[in-house]
Amino acid sequence: MESFIISTLEQDLPDTAKLETATFGMGCFWSPDAQFGALPGVIRTRTGFAGGTSEDPTYRQMGDHTETIQVAFDPEQIHFEEIVREFWRSHYPNRDAYKGRQYISLMFWQSEQQKYIIEKLKKEKELELNEPVETEIRLFDSFTEAEERHQKYYLKRYPKALEQLAELYPDATLLTQSTFAARLNGFVKGFGSRQRVLEEINEWPIPKEHRDVLKQVLLNLKW
């Protein structure tokens, strides 16, 4: 199998200069990494730490930061509003549902437009809950990527599959940064289906022979 396909795949997906990012916390970051990684239009995801003042946070030494996910998405395929709706649809956004700052409900905005959308949908959520939403909403300042073992956590629970994927992604960091891994991580966690991923790959703006390789890999994966 030709290892160059990974670099071609990433180059042929939407130009990173055109991508937007959304950064938020909603409890343990493993599940949101899978959930949002399964959404068509999301190009890549990464878990990390944000919202605090402690320098160089790690999973064991997080300080006052929060477990956070950052998604890069193509606004021509999925709008920021859809991501925010998914965020509030997927967890109870008030503080008494969490233990400590590590797991609070947290949403960052990176433009006035993002801020407007977040505030608008917050009001909708408050009407739905009939109570104030306590999600911490703030201007994005920084994000520290979590250790590699916390990226695509559910996919990495399948060593046989990882062995097969290593033929296509010889560098593990290339795998975890890829759109394909984001979809696989979502699939094994129960978000979406194999058939949906196969159908989506058909629409990816990459050469047909590369789409065929990815579909064949997905069909042949042994979990």
JSON list of C-alpha atoms in Angstrom, two decimals:
[
{"chain": "A", "resi": 1, "resn": "MET", "atom": "CA", "xyz": [0.00, 0.00, 0.00]},
{"chain": "A", "resi": 2, "resn": "GLU", "atom": "CA", "xyz": [1.41, 3.41, -0.93]},
{"chain": "A", "resi": 3, "resn": "SER", "atom": "CA", "xyz": [2.17, 5.53, 2.13]},
{"chain": "A", "resi": 4, "resn": "PHE", "atom": "CA", "xyz": [2.13, 8.75, 0.10]},
{"chain": "A", "resi": 5, "resn": "ILE", "atom": "CA", "xyz": [-1.66, 8.62, 0.01]},
{"chain": "A", "resi": 6, "resn": "ILE", "atom": "CA", "xyz": [-1.93, 10.19, 3.45]},
{"chain": "A", "resi": 7, "resn": "SER", "atom": "CA", "xyz": [-0.10, 13.35, 2.42]},
{"chain": "A", "resi": 8, "resn": "THR", "atom": "CA", "xyz": [-2.10, 13.57, -0.77]},
{"chain": "A", "resi": 9, "resn": "LEU", "atom": "CA", "xyz": [-5.34, 13.11, 1.14]},
{"chain": "A", "resi": 10, "resn": "GLU", "atom": "CA", "xyz": [-4.58, 15.93, 3.53]},
{"chain": "A", "resi": 11, "resn": "GLN", "atom": "CA", "xyz": [-3.44, 18.24, 0.76]},
{"chain": "A", "resi": 12, "resn": "ASP", "atom": "CA", "xyz": [-6.49, 17.61, -1.38]},
{"chain": "A", "resi": 13, "resn": "LEU", "atom": "CA", "xyz": [-9.06, 18.16, 1.34]},
{"chain": "A", "resi": 14, "resn": "PRO", "atom": "CA", "xyz": [-10.11, 21.81, 1.77]},
{"chain": "A", "resi": 15, "resn": "ASP", "atom": "CA", "xyz": [-7.25, 24.29, 2.06]},
{"chain": "A", "resi": 16, "resn": "THR", "atom": "CA", "xyz": [-6.41, 24.71, 5.74]},
{"chain": "A", "resi": 17, "resn": "ALA", "atom": "CA", "xyz": [-6.43, 28.47, 5.21]},
{"chain": "A", "resi": 18, "resn": "LYS", "atom": "CA", "xyz": [-10.16, 28.21, 4.50]},
{"chain": "A", "resi": 19, "resn": "LEU", "atom": "CA", "xyz": [-10.96, 26.10, 7.53]},
{"chain": "A", "resi": 20, "resn": "GLU", "atom": "CA", "xyz": [-12.47, 27.49, 10.72]},
{"chain": "A", "resi": 21, "resn": "THR", "atom": "CA", "xyz": [-12.00, 26.16, 14.22]},
{"chain": "A", "resi": 22, "resn": "ALA", "atom": "CA", "xyz": [-14.30, 25.61, 17.18]},
{"chain": "A", "resi": 23, "resn": "THR", "atom": "CA", "xyz": [-12.91, 25.02, 20.67]},
{"chain": "A", "resi": 24, "resn": "PHE", "atom": "CA", "xyz": [-14.96, 23.81, 23.61]},
{"chain": "A", "resi": 25, "resn": "GLY", "atom": "CA", "xyz": [-15.15, 21.59, 26.67]},
{"chain": "A", "resi": 26, "resn": "MET", "atom": "CA", "xyz": [-18.04, 19.32, 27.60]},
{"chain": "A", "resi": 27, "resn": "GLY", "atom": "CA", "xyz": [-16.66, 16.83, 30.11]},
{"chain": "A", "resi": 28, "resn": "CYS", "atom": "CA", "xyz": [-14.06, 14.17, 29.37]},
{"chain": "A", "resi": 29, "resn": "PHE", "atom": "CA", "xyz": [-12.62, 14.96, 25.95]},
{"chain": "A", "resi": 30, "resn": "TRP", "atom": "CA", "xyz": [-12.42, 11.39, 24.64]},
{"chain": "A", "resi": 31, "resn": "SER", "atom": "CA", "xyz": [-16.09, 11.08, 23.68]},
{"chain": "A", "resi": 32, "resn": "PRO", "atom": "CA", "xyz": [-16.48, 14.54, 22.07]},
{"chain": "A", "resi": 33, "resn": "ASP", "atom": "CA", "xyz": [-13.37, 13.77, 20.00]},
{"chain": "A", "resi": 34, "resn": "ALA", "atom": "CA", "xyz": [-15.26, 10.80, 18.57]},
{"chain": "A", "resi": 35, "resn": "GLN", "atom": "CA", "xyz": [-18.64, 12.52, 18.36]},
{"chain": "A", "resi": 36, "resn": "PHE", "atom": "CA", "xyz": [-17.53, 15.61, 16.46]},
{"chain": "A", "resi": 37, "resn": "GLY", "atom": "CA", "xyz": [-14.97, 13.67, 14.45]},
{"chain": "A", "resi": 38, "resn": "ALA", "atom": "CA", "xyz": [-17.87, 11.73, 12.94]},
{"chain": "A", "resi": 39, "resn": "LEU", "atom": "CA", "xyz": [-19.55, 14.84, 11.50]},
{"chain": "A", "resi": 40, "resn": "PRO", "atom": "CA", "xyz": [-19.25, 15.40, 7.74]},
{"chain": "A", "resi": 41, "resn": "GLY", "atom": "CA", "xyz": [-17.49, 18.70, 7.19]},
{"chain": "A", "resi": 42, "resn": "VAL", "atom": "CA", "xyz": [-15.23, 18.28, 10.21]},
{"chain": "A", "resi": 43, "resn": "ILE", "atom": "CA", "xyz": [-11.75, 17.85, 8.74]},
{"chain": "A", "resi": 44, "resn": "ARG", "atom": "CA", "xyz": [-9.74, 17.05, 11.86]},
{"chain": "A", "resi": 45, "resn": "THR", "atom": "CA", "xyz": [-10.01, 17.04, 15.63]},
{"chain": "A", "resi": 46, "resn": "ARG", "atom": "CA", "xyz": [-7.61, 17.18, 18.53]},
{"chain": "A", "resi": 47, "resn": "THR", "atom": "CA", "xyz": [-7.98, 16.99, 22.29]},
{"chain": "A", "resi": 48, "resn": "GLY", "atom": "CA", "xyz": [-6.21, 19.30, 24.68]},
{"chain": "A", "resi": 49, "resn": "PHE", "atom": "CA", "xyz": [-6.38, 21.79, 27.52]},
{"chain": "A", "resi": 50, "resn": "ALA", "atom": "CA", "xyz": [-7.60, 25.38, 27.59]},
{"chain": "A", "resi": 51, "resn": "GLY", "atom": "CA", "xyz": [-9.22, 28.04, 29.71]},
{"chain": "A", "resi": 52, "resn": "GLY", "atom": "CA", "xyz": [-6.69, 28.21, 32.53]},
{"chain": "A", "resi": 53, "resn": "THR", "atom": "CA", "xyz": [-3.55, 30.08, 33.46]},
{"chain": "A", "resi": 54, "resn": "SER", "atom": "CA", "xyz": [-1.20, 27.21, 34.36]},
{"chain": "A", "resi": 55, "resn": "GLU", "atom": "CA", "xyz": [1.78, 26.89, 32.03]},
{"chain": "A", "resi": 56, "resn": "ASP", "atom": "CA", "xyz": [2.42, 23.74, 30.00]},
{"chain": "A", "resi": 57, "resn": "PRO", "atom": "CA", "xyz": [-0.62, 21.73, 31.15]},
{"chain": "A", "resi": 58, "resn": "THR", "atom": "CA", "xyz": [-0.57, 17.94, 30.81]},
{"chain": "A", "resi": 59, "resn": "TYR", "atom": "CA", "xyz": [-3.14, 15.29, 31.58]},
{"chain": "A", "resi": 60, "resn": "ARG", "atom": "CA", "xyz": [-1.53, 14.59, 34.96]},
{"chain": "A", "resi": 61, "resn": "GLN", "atom": "CA", "xyz": [-0.67, 18.24, 35.68]},
{"chain": "A", "resi": 62, "resn": "MET", "atom": "CA", "xyz": [-3.64, 20.13, 34.24]},
{"chain": "A", "resi": 63, "resn": "GLY", "atom": "CA", "xyz": [-3.71, 22.95, 36.79]},
{"chain": "A", "resi": 64, "resn": "ASP", "atom": "CA", "xyz": [-6.74, 25.19, 36.29]},
{"chain": "A", "resi": 65, "resn": "HIS", "atom": "CA", "xyz": [-7.34, 24.17, 32.66]},
{"chain": "A", "resi": 66, "resn": "THR", "atom": "CA", "xyz": [-10.29, 22.24, 31.24]},
{"chain": "A", "resi": 67, "resn": "GLU", "atom": "CA", "xyz": [-10.31, 19.15, 29.03]},
{"chain": "A", "resi": 68, "resn": "THR", "atom": "CA", "xyz": [-11.10, 20.62, 25.65]},
{"chain": "A", "resi": 69, "resn": "ILE", "atom": "CA", "xyz": [-11.61, 19.58, 22.05]},
{"chain": "A", "resi": 70, "resn": "GLN", "atom": "CA", "xyz": [-10.72, 21.64, 19.01]},
{"chain": "A", "resi": 71, "resn": "VAL", "atom": "CA", "xyz": [-12.25, 20.87, 15.65]},
{"chain": "A", "resi": 72, "resn": "ALA", "atom": "CA", "xyz": [-11.20, 22.24, 12.27]},
{"chain": "A", "resi": 73, "resn": "PHE", "atom": "CA", "xyz": [-14.13, 22.35, 9.88]},
{"chain": "A", "resi": 74, "resn": "ASP", "atom": "CA", "xyz": [-14.98, 23.40, 6.36]},
{"chain": "A", "resi": 75, "resn": "PRO", "atom": "CA", "xyz": [-17.64, 26.14, 6.65]},
{"chain": "A", "resi": 76, "resn": "GLU", "atom": "CA", "xyz": [-18.87, 25.27, 3.17]},
{"chain": "A", "resi": 77, "resn": "GLN", "atom": "CA", "xyz": [-19.89, 21.82, 4.47]},
{"chain": "A", "resi": 78, "resn": "ILE", "atom": "CA", "xyz": [-20.87, 22.45, 8.07]},
{"chain": "A", "resi": 79, "resn": "HIS", "atom": "CA", "xyz": [-21.63, 25.77, 9.69]},
{"chain": "A", "resi": 80, "resn": "PHE", "atom": "CA", "xyz": [-20.36, 26.87, 13.09]},
{"chain": "A", "resi": 81, "resn": "GLU", "atom": "CA", "xyz": [-23.99, 27.05, 14.23]},
{"chain": "A", "resi": 82, "resn": "GLU", "atom": "CA", "xyz": [-24.44, 23.33, 13.60]},
{"chain": "A", "resi": 83, "resn": "ILE", "atom": "CA", "xyz": [-21.42, 22.58, 15.77]},
{"chain": "A", "resi": 84, "resn": "VAL", "atom": "CA", "xyz": [-22.73, 24.75, 18.61]},
{"chain": "A", "resi": 85, "resn": "ARG", "atom": "CA", "xyz": [-26.14, 23.09, 18.38]},
{"chain": "A", "resi": 86, "resn": "GLU", "atom": "CA", "xyz": [-24.48, 19.69, 18.60]},
{"chain": "A", "resi": 87, "resn": "PHE", "atom": "CA", "xyz": [-22.49, 20.92, 21.61]},
{"chain": "A", "resi": 88, "resn": "TRP", "atom": "CA", "xyz": [-25.56, 21.96, 23.60]},
{"chain": "A", "resi": 89, "resn": "ARG", "atom": "CA", "xyz": [-27.65, 19.05, 22.40]},
{"chain": "A", "resi": 90, "resn": "SER", "atom": "CA", "xyz": [-25.11, 16.55, 23.72]},
{"chain": "A", "resi": 91, "resn": "HIS", "atom": "CA", "xyz": [-24.58, 17.44, 27.38]},
{"chain": "A", "resi": 92, "resn": "TYR", "atom": "CA", "xyz": [-26.13, 19.18, 30.35]},
{"chain": "A", "resi": 93, "resn": "PRO", "atom": "CA", "xyz": [-24.38, 22.55, 30.33]},
{"chain": "A", "resi": 94, "resn": "ASN", "atom": "CA", "xyz": [-24.55, 23.50, 33.99]},
{"chain": "A", "resi": 95, "resn": "ARG", "atom": "CA", "xyz": [-21.82, 23.28, 36.58]},
{"chain": "A", "resi": 96, "resn": "ASP", "atom": "CA", "xyz": [-23.46, 20.94, 39.07]},
{"chain": "A", "resi": 97, "resn": "ALA", "atom": "CA", "xyz": [-23.15, 18.17, 36.48]},
{"chain": "A", "resi": 98, "resn": "TYR", "atom": "CA", "xyz": [-19.34, 18.22, 36.71]},
{"chain": "A", "resi": 99, "resn": "LYS", "atom": "CA", "xyz": [-16.63, 17.75, 39.31]},
{"chain": "A", "resi": 100, "resn": "GLY", "atom": "CA", "xyz": [-14.06, 20.51, 39.31]},
{"chain": "A", "resi": 101, "resn": "ARG", "atom": "CA", "xyz": [-12.84, 22.75, 36.53]},
{"chain": "A", "resi": 102, "resn": "GLN", "atom": "CA", "xyz": [-11.39, 19.86, 34.56]},
{"chain": "A", "resi": 103, "resn": "TYR", "atom": "CA", "xyz": [-14.82, 18.95, 33.21]},
{"chain": "A", "resi": 104, "resn": "ILE", "atom": "CA", "xyz": [-16.81, 22.20, 33.05]},
{"chain": "A", "resi": 105, "resn": "SER", "atom": "CA", "xyz": [-18.98, 23.23, 30.11]},
{"chain": "A", "resi": 106, "resn": "LEU", "atom": "CA", "xyz": [-16.84, 25.72, 28.19]},
{"chain": "A", "resi": 107, "resn": "MET", "atom": "CA", "xyz": [-17.24, 27.39, 24.81]},
{"chain": "A", "resi": 108, "resn": "PHE", "atom": "CA", "xyz": [-14.75, 29.74, 23.16]},
{"chain": "A", "resi": 109, "resn": "TRP", "atom": "CA", "xyz": [-15.45, 32.27, 20.42]},
{"chain": "A", "resi": 110, "resn": "GLN", "atom": "CA", "xyz": [-12.84, 33.43, 17.90]},
{"chain": "A", "resi": 111, "resn": "SER", "atom": "CA", "xyz": [-14.81, 36.09, 16.04]},
{"chain": "A", "resi": 112, "resn": "GLU", "atom": "CA", "xyz": [-17.75, 38.38, 16.68]},
{"chain": "A", "resi": 113, "resn": "GLN", "atom": "CA", "xyz": [-19.83, 36.18, 14.40]},
{"chain": "A", "resi": 114, "resn": "GLN", "atom": "CA", "xyz": [-19.04, 33.09, 16.48]},
{"chain": "A", "resi": 115, "resn": "LYS", "atom": "CA", "xyz": [-19.85, 35.02, 19.65]},
{"chain": "A", "resi": 116, "resn": "TYR", "atom": "CA", "xyz": [-23.20, 36.11, 18.23]},
{"chain": "A", "resi": 117, "resn": "ILE", "atom": "CA", "xyz": [-24.11, 32.53, 17.26]},
{"chain": "A", "resi": 118, "resn": "ILE", "atom": "CA", "xyz": [-23.12, 31.13, 20.66]},
{"chain": "A", "resi": 119, "resn": "GLU", "atom": "CA", "xyz": [-25.17, 33.75, 22.53]},
{"chain": "A", "resi": 120, "resn": "LYS", "atom": "CA", "xyz": [-28.17, 33.27, 20.25]},
{"chain": "A", "resi": 121, "resn": "LEU", "atom": "CA", "xyz": [-28.20, 29.50, 20.71]},
{"chain": "A", "resi": 122, "resn": "LYS", "atom": "CA", "xyz": [-27.57, 29.88, 24.44]},
{"chain": "A", "resi": 123, "resn": "LYS", "atom": "CA", "xyz": [-30.85, 31.77, 24.72]},
{"chain": "A", "resi": 124, "resn": "GLU", "atom": "CA", "xyz": [-32.61, 28.98, 22.82]},
{"chain": "A", "resi": 125, "resn": "LYS", "atom": "CA", "xyz": [-31.13, 26.39, 25.18]},
{"chain": "A", "resi": 126, "resn": "GLU", "atom": "CA", "xyz": [-32.23, 28.38, 28.23]},
{"chain": "A", "resi": 127, "resn": "LEU", "atom": "CA", "xyz": [-35.80, 28.44, 26.92]},
{"chain": "A", "resi": 128, "resn": "GLU", "atom": "CA", "xyz": [-35.63, 24.70, 26.34]},
{"chain": "A", "resi": 129, "resn": "LEU", "atom": "CA", "xyz": [-34.26, 23.97, 29.83]},
{"chain": "A", "resi": 130, "resn": "ASN", "atom": "CA", "xyz": [-36.30, 26.67, 31.54]},
{"chain": "A", "resi": 131, "resn": "GLU", "atom": "CA", "xyz": [-33.19, 27.65, 33.50]},
{"chain": "A", "resi": 132, "resn": "PRO", "atom": "CA", "xyz": [-30.02, 29.68, 32.94]},
{"chain": "A", "resi": 133, "resn": "VAL", "atom": "CA", "xyz": [-27.20, 28.05, 30.99]},
{"chain": "A", "resi": 134, "resn": "GLU", "atom": "CA", "xyz": [-23.97, 28.21, 32.99]},
{"chain": "A", "resi": 135, "resn": "THR", "atom": "CA", "xyz": [-21.61, 27.30, 30.17]},
{"chain": "A", "resi": 136, "resn": "GLU", "atom": "CA", "xyz": [-18.51, 29.47, 30.45]},
{"chain": "A", "resi": 137, "resn": "ILE", "atom": "CA", "xyz": [-18.31, 31.54, 27.25]},
{"chain": "A", "resi": 138, "resn": "ARG", "atom": "CA", "xyz": [-15.11, 33.47, 26.54]},
{"chain": "A", "resi": 139, "resn": "LEU", "atom": "CA", "xyz": [-12.73, 34.74, 23.91]},
{"chain": "A", "resi": 140, "resn": "PHE", "atom": "CA", "xyz": [-10.29, 32.07, 22.75]},
{"chain": "A", "resi": 141, "resn": "ASP", "atom": "CA", "xyz": [-6.76, 32.63, 23.97]},
{"chain": "A", "resi": 142, "resn": "SER", "atom": "CA", "xyz": [-4.74, 29.41, 23.81]},
{"chain": "A", "resi": 143, "resn": "PHE", "atom": "CA", "xyz": [-4.96, 25.66, 23.39]},
{"chain": "A", "resi": 144, "resn": "THR", "atom": "CA", "xyz": [-2.39, 23.05, 24.44]},
{"chain": "A", "resi": 145, "resn": "GLU", "atom": "CA", "xyz": [-2.65, 19.74, 22.62]},
{"chain": "A", "resi": 146, "resn": "ALA", "atom": "CA", "xyz": [-2.97, 16.68, 24.84]},
{"chain": "A", "resi": 147, "resn": "GLU", "atom": "CA", "xyz": [-0.53, 13.80, 24.75]},
{"chain": "A", "resi": 148, "resn": "GLU", "atom": "CA", "xyz": [-0.74, 11.44, 21.78]},
{"chain": "A", "resi": 149, "resn": "ARG", "atom": "CA", "xyz": [-2.38, 8.67, 23.82]},
{"chain": "A", "resi": 150, "resn": "HIS", "atom": "CA", "xyz": [-5.41, 10.94, 24.33]},
{"chain": "A", "resi": 151, "resn": "GLN", "atom": "CA", "xyz": [-5.89, 11.57, 20.61]},
{"chain": "A", "resi": 152, "resn": "LYS", "atom": "CA", "xyz": [-8.44, 9.29, 18.88]},
{"chain": "A", "resi": 153, "resn": "TYR", "atom": "CA", "xyz": [-8.70, 7.36, 22.15]},
{"chain": "A", "resi": 154, "resn": "TYR", "atom": "CA", "xyz": [-11.39, 4.87, 21.06]},
{"chain": "A", "resi": 155, "resn": "LEU", "atom": "CA", "xyz": [-9.71, 3.98, 17.78]},
{"chain": "A", "resi": 156, "resn": "LYS", "atom": "CA", "xyz": [-6.50, 3.25, 19.69]},
{"chain": "A", "resi": 157, "resn": "ARG", "atom": "CA", "xyz": [-8.30, 0.59, 21.72]},
{"chain": "A", "resi": 158, "resn": "TYR", "atom": "CA", "xyz": [-8.14, -1.62, 18.61]},
{"chain": "A", "resi": 159, "resn": "PRO", "atom": "CA", "xyz": [-4.46, -2.59, 18.14]},
{"chain": "A", "resi": 160, "resn": "LYS", "atom": "CA", "xyz": [-5.21, -4.93, 15.21]},
{"chain": "A", "resi": 161, "resn": "ALA", "atom": "CA", "xyz": [-6.81, -2.10, 13.30]},
{"chain": "A", "resi": 162, "resn": "LEU", "atom": "CA", "xyz": [-3.90, 0.20, 14.14]},
{"chain": "A", "resi": 163, "resn": "GLU", "atom": "CA", "xyz": [-1.45, -2.34, 12.75]},
{"chain": "A", "resi": 164, "resn": "GLN", "atom": "CA", "xyz": [-3.33, -2.35, 9.46]},
{"chain": "A", "resi": 165, "resn": "LEU", "atom": "CA", "xyz": [-3.62, 1.44, 9.38]},
{"chain": "A", "resi": 166, "resn": "ALA", "atom": "CA", "xyz": [0.12, 1.76, 9.94]},
{"chain": "A", "resi": 167, "resn": "GLU", "atom": "CA", "xyz": [0.63, 0.57, 6.36]},
{"chain": "A", "resi": 168, "resn": "LEU", "atom": "CA", "xyz": [-1.16, 3.69, 5.14]},
{"chain": "A", "resi": 169, "resn": "TYR", "atom": "CA", "xyz": [-0.08, 6.00, 7.96]},
{"chain": "A", "resi": 170, "resn": "PRO", "atom": "CA", "xyz": [3.47, 4.98, 8.96]},
{"chain": "A", "resi": 171, "resn": "ASP", "atom": "CA", "xyz": [3.68, 7.96, 11.31]},
{"chain": "A", "resi": 172, "resn": "ALA", "atom": "CA", "xyz": [1.12, 7.69, 14.13]},
{"chain": "A", "resi": 173, "resn": "THR", "atom": "CA", "xyz": [0.75, 11.46, 14.36]},
{"chain": "A", "resi": 174, "resn": "LEU", "atom": "CA", "xyz": [-0.29, 11.58, 10.70]},
{"chain": "A", "resi": 175, "resn": "LEU", "atom": "CA", "xyz": [-3.04, 9.10, 11.48]},
{"chain": "A", "resi": 176, "resn": "THR", "atom": "CA", "xyz": [-4.42, 10.99, 14.45]},
{"chain": "A", "resi": 177, "resn": "GLN", "atom": "CA", "xyz": [-4.43, 14.25, 12.50]},
{"chain": "A", "resi": 178, "resn": "SER", "atom": "CA", "xyz": [-6.29, 12.75, 9.55]},
{"chain": "A", "resi": 179, "resn": "THR", "atom": "CA", "xyz": [-9.92, 13.03, 8.58]},
{"chain": "A", "resi": 180, "resn": "PHE", "atom": "CA", "xyz": [-10.04, 9.28, 8.08]},
{"chain": "A", "resi": 181, "resn": "ALA", "atom": "CA", "xyz": [-8.99, 8.64, 11.69]},
{"chain": "A", "resi": 182, "resn": "ALA", "atom": "CA", "xyz": [-11.57, 11.13, 12.93]},
{"chain": "A", "resi": 183, "resn": "ARG", "atom": "CA", "xyz": [-14.30, 9.18, 11.14]},
{"chain": "A", "resi": 184, "resn": "LEU", "atom": "CA", "xyz": [-12.98, 5.80, 12.33]},
{"chain": "A", "resi": 185, "resn": "ASN", "atom": "CA", "xyz": [-12.78, 7.02, 15.91]},
{"chain": "A", "resi": 186, "resn": "GLY", "atom": "CA", "xyz": [-16.39, 8.15, 15.68]},
{"chain": "A", "resi": 187, "resn": "PHE", "atom": "CA", "xyz": [-17.48, 4.90, 14.07]},
{"chain": "A", "resi": 188, "resn": "VAL", "atom": "CA", "xyz": [-15.98, 2.61, 16.74]},
{"chain": "A", "resi": 189, "resn": "LYS", "atom": "CA", "xyz": [-17.56, 4.75, 19.48]},
{"chain": "A", "resi": 190, "resn": "GLY", "atom": "CA", "xyz": [-20.96, 4.31, 17.90]},
{"chain": "A", "resi": 191, "resn": "PHE", "atom": "CA", "xyz": [-21.38, 7.64, 16.10]},
{"chain": "A", "resi": 192, "resn": "GLY", "atom": "CA", "xyz": [-22.51, 6.97, 12.57]},
{"chain": "A", "resi": 193, "resn": "SER", "atom": "CA", "xyz": [-21.98, 3.77, 10.63]},
{"chain": "A", "resi": 194, "resn": "ARG", "atom": "CA", "xyz": [-19.45, 2.14, 8.34]},
{"chain": "A", "resi": 195, "resn": "GLN", "atom": "CA", "xyz": [-21.81, 2.64, 5.42]},
{"chain": "A", "resi": 196, "resn": "ARG", "atom": "CA", "xyz": [-22.07, 6.37, 6.11]},
{"chain": "A", "resi": 197, "resn": "VAL", "atom": "CA", "xyz": [-18.29, 6.71, 6.17]},
{"chain": "A", "resi": 198, "resn": "LEU", "atom": "CA", "xyz": [-18.01, 4.78, 2.90]},
{"chain": "A", "resi": 199, "resn": "GLU", "atom": "CA", "xyz": [-20.58, 7.04, 1.28]},
{"chain": "A", "resi": 200, "resn": "GLU", "atom": "CA", "xyz": [-18.86, 10.15, 2.54]},
{"chain": "A", "resi": 201, "resn": "ILE", "atom": "CA", "xyz": [-15.46, 9.04, 1.22]},
{"chain": "A", "resi": 202, "resn": "ASN", "atom": "CA", "xyz": [-17.06, 8.89, -2.24]},
{"chain": "A", "resi": 203, "resn": "GLU", "atom": "CA", "xyz": [-17.55, 12.66, -1.98]},
{"chain": "A", "resi": 204, "resn": "TRP", "atom": "CA", "xyz": [-14.06, 13.56, -0.76]},
{"chain": "A", "resi": 205, "resn": "PRO", "atom": "CA", "xyz": [-12.18, 15.79, -3.24]},
{"chain": "A", "resi": 206, "resn": "ILE", "atom": "CA", "xyz": [-9.29, 13.38, -3.75]},
{"chain": "A", "resi": 207, "resn": "PRO", "atom": "CA", "xyz": [-8.35, 11.15, -6.68]},
{"chain": "A", "resi": 208, "resn": "LYS", "atom": "CA", "xyz": [-10.65, 8.18, -7.22]},
{"chain": "A", "resi": 209, "resn": "GLU", "atom": "CA", "xyz": [-7.84, 5.69, -6.71]},
{"chain": "A", "resi": 210, "resn": "HIS", "atom": "CA", "xyz": [-7.18, 7.16, -3.28]},
{"chain": "A", "resi": 211, "resn": "ARG", "atom": "CA", "xyz": [-10.86, 7.02, -2.37]},
{"chain": "A", "resi": 212, "resn": "ASP", "atom": "CA", "xyz": [-10.88, 3.38, -3.44]},
{"chain": "A", "resi": 213, "resn": "VAL", "atom": "CA", "xyz": [-7.88, 2.60, -1.21]},
{"chain": "A", "resi": 214, "resn": "LEU", "atom": "CA", "xyz": [-9.50, 4.21, 1.83]},
{"chain": "A", "resi": 215, "resn": "LYS", "atom": "CA", "xyz": [-12.78, 2.37, 1.25]},
{"chain": "A", "resi": 216, "resn": "GLN", "atom": "CA", "xyz": [-10.96, -0.93, 0.86]},
{"chain": "A", "resi": 217, "resn": "VAL", "atom": "CA", "xyz": [-9.02, -0.32, 4.06]},
{"chain": "A", "resi": 218, "resn": "LEU", "atom": "CA", "xyz": [-12.25, 0.42, 5.92]},
{"chain": "A", "resi": 219, "resn": "LEU", "atom": "CA", "xyz": [-13.96, -2.71, 4.58]},
{"chain": "A", "resi": 220, "resn": "ASN", "atom": "CA", "xyz": [-11.00, -4.95, 5.45]},
{"chain": "A", "resi": 221, "resn": "LEU", "atom": "CA", "xyz": [-10.18, -3.60, 8.90]},
{"chain": "A", "resi": 222, "resn": "LYS", "atom": "CA", "xyz": [-10.03, -6.31, 11.56]},
{"chain": "A", "resi": 223, "resn": "TRP", "atom": "CA", "xyz": [-11.03, -4.98, 14.93]}
]
